[in-house]
PDB file of C-alpha atoms in Angstrom:
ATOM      1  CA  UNK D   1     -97.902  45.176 -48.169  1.00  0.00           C
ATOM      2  CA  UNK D   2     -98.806  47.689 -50.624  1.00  0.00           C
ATOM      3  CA  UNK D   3    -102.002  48.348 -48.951  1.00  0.00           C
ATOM      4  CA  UNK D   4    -100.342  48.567 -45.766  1.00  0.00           C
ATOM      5  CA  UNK D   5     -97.708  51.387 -47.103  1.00  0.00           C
ATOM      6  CA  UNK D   6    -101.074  52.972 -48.718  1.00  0.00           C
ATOM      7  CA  UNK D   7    -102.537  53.569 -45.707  1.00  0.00           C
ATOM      8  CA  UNK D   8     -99.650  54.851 -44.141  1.00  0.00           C
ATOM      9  CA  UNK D   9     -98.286  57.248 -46.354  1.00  0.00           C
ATOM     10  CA  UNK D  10    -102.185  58.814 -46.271  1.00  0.00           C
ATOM     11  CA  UNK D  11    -101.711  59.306 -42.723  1.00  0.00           C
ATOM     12  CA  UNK D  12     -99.485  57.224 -40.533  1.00  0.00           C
ATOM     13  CA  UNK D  13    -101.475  57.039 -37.404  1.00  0.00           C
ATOM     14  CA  UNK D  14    -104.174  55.696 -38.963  1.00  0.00           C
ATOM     15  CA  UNK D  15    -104.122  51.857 -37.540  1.00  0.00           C
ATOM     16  CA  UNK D  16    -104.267  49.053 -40.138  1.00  0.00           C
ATOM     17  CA  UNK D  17    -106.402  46.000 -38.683  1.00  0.00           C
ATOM     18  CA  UNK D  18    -106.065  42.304 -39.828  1.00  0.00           C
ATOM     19  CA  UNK D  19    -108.782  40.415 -38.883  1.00  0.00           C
ATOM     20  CA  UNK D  20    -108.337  36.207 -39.664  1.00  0.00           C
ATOM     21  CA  UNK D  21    -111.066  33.919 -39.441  1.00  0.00           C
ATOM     22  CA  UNK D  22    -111.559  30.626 -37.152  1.00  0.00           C
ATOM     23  CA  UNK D  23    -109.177  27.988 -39.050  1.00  0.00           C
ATOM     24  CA  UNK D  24    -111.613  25.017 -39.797  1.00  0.00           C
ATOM     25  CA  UNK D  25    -108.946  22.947 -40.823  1.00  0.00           C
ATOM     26  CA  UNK D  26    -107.837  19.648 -39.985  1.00  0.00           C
ATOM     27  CA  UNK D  27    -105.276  19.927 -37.446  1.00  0.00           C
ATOM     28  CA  UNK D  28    -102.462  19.124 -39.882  1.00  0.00           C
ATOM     29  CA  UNK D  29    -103.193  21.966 -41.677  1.00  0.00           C
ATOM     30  CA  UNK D  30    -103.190  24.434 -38.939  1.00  0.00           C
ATOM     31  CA  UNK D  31     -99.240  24.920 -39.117  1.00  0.00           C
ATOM     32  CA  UNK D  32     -99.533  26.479 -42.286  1.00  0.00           C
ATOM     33  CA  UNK D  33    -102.555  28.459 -41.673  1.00  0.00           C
ATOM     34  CA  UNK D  34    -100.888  29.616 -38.661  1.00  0.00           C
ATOM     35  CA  UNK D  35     -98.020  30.392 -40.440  1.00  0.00           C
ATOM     36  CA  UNK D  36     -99.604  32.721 -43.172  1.00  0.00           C
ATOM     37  CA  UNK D  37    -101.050  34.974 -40.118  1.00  0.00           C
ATOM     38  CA  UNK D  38     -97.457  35.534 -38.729  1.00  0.00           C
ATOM     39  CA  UNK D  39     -96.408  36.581 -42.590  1.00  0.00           C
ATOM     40  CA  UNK D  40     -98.959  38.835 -42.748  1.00  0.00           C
ATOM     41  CA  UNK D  41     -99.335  40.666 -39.038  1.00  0.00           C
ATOM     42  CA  UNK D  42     -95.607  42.272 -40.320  1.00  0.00           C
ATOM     43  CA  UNK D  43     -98.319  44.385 -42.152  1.00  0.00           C
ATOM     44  CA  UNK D  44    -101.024  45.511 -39.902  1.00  0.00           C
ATOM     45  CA  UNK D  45    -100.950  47.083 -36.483  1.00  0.00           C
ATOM     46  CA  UNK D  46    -103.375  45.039 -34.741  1.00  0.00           C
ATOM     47  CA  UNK D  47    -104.510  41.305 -35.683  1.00  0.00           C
ATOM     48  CA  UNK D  48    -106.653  39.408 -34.337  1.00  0.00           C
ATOM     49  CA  UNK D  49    -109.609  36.536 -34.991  1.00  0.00           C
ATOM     50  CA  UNK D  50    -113.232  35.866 -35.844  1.00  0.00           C
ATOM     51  CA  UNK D  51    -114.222  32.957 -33.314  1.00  0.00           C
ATOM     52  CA  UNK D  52    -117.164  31.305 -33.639  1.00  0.00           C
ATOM     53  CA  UNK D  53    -116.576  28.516 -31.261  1.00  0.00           C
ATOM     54  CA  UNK D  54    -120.632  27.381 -31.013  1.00  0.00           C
ATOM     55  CA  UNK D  55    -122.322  25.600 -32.846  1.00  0.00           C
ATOM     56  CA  UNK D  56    -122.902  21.928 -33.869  1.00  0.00           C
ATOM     57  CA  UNK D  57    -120.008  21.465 -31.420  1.00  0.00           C
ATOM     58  CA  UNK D  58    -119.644  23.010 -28.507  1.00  0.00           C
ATOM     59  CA  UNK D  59    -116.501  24.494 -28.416  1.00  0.00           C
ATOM     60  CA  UNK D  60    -112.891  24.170 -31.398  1.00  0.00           C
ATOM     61  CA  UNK D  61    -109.687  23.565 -32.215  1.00  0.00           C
ATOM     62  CA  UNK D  62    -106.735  25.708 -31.070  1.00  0.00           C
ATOM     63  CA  UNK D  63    -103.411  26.249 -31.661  1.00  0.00           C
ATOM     64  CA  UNK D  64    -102.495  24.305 -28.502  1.00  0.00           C
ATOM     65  CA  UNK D  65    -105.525  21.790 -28.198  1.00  0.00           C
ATOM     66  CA  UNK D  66    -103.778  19.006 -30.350  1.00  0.00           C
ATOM     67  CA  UNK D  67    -106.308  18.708 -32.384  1.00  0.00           C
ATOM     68  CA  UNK D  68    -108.760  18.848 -29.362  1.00  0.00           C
ATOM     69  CA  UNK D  69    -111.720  20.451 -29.151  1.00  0.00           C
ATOM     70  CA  UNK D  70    -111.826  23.008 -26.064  1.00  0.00           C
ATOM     71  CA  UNK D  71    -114.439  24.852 -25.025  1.00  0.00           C
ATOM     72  CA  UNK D  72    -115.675  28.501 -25.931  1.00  0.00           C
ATOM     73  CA  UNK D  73    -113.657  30.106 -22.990  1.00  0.00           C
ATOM     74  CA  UNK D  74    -110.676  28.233 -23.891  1.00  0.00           C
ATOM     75  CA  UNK D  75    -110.709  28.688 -27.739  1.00  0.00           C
ATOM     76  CA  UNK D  76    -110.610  32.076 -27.202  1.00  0.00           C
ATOM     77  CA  UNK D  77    -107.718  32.418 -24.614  1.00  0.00           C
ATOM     78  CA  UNK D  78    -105.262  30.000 -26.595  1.00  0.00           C
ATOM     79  CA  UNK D  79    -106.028  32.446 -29.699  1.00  0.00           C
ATOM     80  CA  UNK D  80    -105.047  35.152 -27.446  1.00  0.00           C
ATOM     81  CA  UNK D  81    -102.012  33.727 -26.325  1.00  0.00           C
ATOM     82  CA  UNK D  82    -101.443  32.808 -29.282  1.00  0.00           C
ATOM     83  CA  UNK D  83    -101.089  36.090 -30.275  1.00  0.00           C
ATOM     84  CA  UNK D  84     -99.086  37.442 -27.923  1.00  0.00           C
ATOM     85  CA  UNK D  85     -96.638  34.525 -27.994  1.00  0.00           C
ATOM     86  CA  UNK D  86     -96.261  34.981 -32.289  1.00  0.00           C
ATOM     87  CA  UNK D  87     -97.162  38.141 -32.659  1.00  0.00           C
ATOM     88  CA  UNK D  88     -96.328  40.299 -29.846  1.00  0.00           C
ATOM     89  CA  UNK D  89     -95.355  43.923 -32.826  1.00  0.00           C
ATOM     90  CA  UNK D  90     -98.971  44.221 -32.690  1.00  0.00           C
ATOM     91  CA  UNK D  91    -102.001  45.290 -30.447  1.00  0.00           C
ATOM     92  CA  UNK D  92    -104.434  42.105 -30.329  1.00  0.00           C
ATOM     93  CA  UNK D  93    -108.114  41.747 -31.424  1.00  0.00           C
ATOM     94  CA  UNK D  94    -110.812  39.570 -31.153  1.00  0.00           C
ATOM     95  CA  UNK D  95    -113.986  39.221 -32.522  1.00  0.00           C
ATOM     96  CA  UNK D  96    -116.571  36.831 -30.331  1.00  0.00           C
ATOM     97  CA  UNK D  97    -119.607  34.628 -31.395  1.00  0.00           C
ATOM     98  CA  UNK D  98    -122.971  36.579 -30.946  1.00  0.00           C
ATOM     99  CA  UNK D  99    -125.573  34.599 -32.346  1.00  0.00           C
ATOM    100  CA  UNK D 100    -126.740  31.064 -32.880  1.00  0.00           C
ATOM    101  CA  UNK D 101    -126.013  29.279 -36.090  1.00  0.00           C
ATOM    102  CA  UNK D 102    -129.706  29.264 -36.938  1.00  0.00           C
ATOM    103  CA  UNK D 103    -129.690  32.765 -36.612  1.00  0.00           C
ATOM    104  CA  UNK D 104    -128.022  33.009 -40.175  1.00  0.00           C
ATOM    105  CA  UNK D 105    -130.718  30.592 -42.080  1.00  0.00           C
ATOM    106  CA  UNK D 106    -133.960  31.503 -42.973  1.00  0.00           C
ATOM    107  CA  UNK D 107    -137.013  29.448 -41.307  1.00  0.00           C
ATOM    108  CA  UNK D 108    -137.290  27.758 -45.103  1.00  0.00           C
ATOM    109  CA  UNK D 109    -133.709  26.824 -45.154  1.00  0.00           C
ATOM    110  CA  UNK D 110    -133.725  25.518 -41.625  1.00  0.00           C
ATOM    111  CA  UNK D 111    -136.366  23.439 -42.653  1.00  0.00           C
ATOM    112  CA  UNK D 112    -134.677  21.583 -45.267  1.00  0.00           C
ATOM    113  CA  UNK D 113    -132.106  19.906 -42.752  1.00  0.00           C
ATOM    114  CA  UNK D 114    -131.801  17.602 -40.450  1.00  0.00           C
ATOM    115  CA  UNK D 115    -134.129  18.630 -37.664  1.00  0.00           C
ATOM    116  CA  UNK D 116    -131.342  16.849 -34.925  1.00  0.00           C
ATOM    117  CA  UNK D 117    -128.684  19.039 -36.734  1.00  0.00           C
ATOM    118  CA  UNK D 118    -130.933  22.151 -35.994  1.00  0.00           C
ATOM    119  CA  UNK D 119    -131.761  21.060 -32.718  1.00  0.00           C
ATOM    120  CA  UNK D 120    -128.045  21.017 -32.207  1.00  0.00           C
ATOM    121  CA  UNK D 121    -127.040  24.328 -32.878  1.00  0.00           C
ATOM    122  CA  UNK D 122    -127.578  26.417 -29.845  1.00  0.00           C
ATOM    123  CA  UNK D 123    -126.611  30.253 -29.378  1.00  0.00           C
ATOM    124  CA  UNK D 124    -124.204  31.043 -26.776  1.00  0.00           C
ATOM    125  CA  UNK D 125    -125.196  30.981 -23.315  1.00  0.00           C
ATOM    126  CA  UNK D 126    -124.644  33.834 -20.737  1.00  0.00           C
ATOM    127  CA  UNK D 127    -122.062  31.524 -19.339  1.00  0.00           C
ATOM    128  CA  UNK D 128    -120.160  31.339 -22.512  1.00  0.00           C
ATOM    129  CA  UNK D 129    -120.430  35.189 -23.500  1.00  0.00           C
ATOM    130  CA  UNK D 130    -118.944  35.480 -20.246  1.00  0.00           C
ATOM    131  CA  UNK D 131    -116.075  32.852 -20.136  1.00  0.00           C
ATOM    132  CA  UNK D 132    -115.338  34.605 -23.863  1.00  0.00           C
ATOM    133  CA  UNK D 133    -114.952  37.856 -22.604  1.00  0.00           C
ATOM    134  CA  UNK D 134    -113.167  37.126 -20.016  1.00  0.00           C
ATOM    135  CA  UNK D 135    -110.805  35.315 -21.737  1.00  0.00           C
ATOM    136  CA  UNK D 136    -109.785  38.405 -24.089  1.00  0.00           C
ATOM    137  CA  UNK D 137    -107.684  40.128 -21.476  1.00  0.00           C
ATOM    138  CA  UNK D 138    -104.989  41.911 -22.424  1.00  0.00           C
ATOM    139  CA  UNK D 139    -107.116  42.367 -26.428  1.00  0.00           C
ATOM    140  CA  UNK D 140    -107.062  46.509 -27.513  1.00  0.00           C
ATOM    141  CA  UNK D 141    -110.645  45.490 -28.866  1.00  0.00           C
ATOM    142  CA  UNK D 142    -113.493  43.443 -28.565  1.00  0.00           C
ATOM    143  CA  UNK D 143    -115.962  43.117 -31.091  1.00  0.00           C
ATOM    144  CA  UNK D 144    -119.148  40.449 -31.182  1.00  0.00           C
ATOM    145  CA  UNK D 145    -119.948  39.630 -34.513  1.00  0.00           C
ATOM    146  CA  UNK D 146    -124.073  38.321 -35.631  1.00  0.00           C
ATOM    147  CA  UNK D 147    -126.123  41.125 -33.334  1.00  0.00           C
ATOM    148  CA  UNK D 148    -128.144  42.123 -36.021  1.00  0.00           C
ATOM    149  CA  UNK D 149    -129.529  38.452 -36.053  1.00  0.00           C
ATOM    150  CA  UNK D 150    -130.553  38.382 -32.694  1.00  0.00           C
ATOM    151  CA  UNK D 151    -131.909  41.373 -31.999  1.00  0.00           C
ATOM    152  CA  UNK D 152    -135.214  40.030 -30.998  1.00  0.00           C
ATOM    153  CA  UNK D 153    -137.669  37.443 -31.791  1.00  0.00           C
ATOM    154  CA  UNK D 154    -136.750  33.905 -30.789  1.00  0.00           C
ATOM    155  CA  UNK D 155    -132.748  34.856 -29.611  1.00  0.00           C
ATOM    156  CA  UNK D 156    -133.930  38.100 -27.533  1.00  0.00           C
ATOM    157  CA  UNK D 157    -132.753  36.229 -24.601  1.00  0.00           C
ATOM    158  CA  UNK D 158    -129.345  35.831 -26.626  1.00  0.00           C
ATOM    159  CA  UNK D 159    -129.327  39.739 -27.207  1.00  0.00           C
ATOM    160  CA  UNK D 160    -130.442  40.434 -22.972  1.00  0.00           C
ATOM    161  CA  UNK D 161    -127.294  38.414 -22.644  1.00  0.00           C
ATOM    162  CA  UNK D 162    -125.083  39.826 -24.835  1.00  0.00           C
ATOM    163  CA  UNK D 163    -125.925  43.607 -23.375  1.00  0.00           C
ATOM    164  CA  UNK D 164    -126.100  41.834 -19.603  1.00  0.00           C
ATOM    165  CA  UNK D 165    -122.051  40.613 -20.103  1.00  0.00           C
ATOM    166  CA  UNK D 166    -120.782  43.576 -21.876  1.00  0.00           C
ATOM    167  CA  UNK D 167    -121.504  45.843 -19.261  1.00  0.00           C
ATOM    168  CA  UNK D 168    -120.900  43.537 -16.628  1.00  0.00           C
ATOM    169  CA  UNK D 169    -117.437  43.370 -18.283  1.00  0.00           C
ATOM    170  CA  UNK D 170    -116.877  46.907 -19.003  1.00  0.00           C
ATOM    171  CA  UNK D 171    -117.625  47.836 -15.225  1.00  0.00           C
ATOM    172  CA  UNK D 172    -114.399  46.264 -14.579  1.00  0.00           C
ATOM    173  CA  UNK D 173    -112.104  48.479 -16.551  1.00  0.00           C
TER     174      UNK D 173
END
């Protein structure tokens, strides 16, 4: 709160973004969780998540899965209606999964798990970038998070993709 009125009082038209991660809770904690991002938005003037819905699984729990996993396309939509169901004061955000989980881990680190676990954690495909994106309607921004990571060796293809559904997407506003 104090922040917030910081920020304001500097300039009020500068926009005060909230950005909450992917809850990887069990579902009976995701009330709560949920909860604490309604008691905070009162403070910021756009909210939205960090999804990362790929990785060992394909795909996560939502606020209206039931403990399900959905896939990619899906997490992200129920996080967007989500938002504009609980917190409709604000603009809406997301941020969307650009790399593969081995992206993040060295070759030497990789190397010291389970090589099924690693085989296991594919990048996003062009089909899920897409389904992603497409499921942000109605967001004021979209943001992919991990880039840097893939920018070329063995994910280049993930990076061709990433530029491929962006402006694909784009071309339709």
């Amino acid at each position: 709160q104090s922040l917030y009125e910081h920020i304001k009082s500097v300039n009020p038209l500068l926009q005060v973004l909230q950005i909450h991660g992917n809850p990887d809770l069990p579902a009976s904690g995701l009330p709560a969780y949920f909860d604490e991002v309604i008691a905070h938005a009162q403070w910021a003037d756009m909210v939205g998540f960090d999804l990362y819905p790929i990785g060992m699984v394909h795909g996560a729990v939502t606020p209206y899965s039931n403990g399900e996993i959905v896939p990619p396309g899906q997490v992200v939509q129920d996080f967007m209606t989500w938002l504009q169901t609980e917190v409709p004061q604000a603009q809406h955000v997301m941020v969307l999964q650009a790399f593969g989980m081995t992206d993040l881990y060295s070759p030497e680190m990789l190397a010291t798990l389970d090589p099924q676990v690693v085989a296991s954690l594919a990048p996003p495909t062009a089909q899920d970038l897409a389904e992603m994106l497409a499921a942000t309607e109605g967001a004021a921004a979209v943001f992919w998070w991990g880039q840097s990571n893939i920018e070329s060796g063995a994910n280049s293809q993930l990076w061709a993709d990433v530029l491929a559904e962006t402006a694909q997407f784009a071309a339709t506003f």
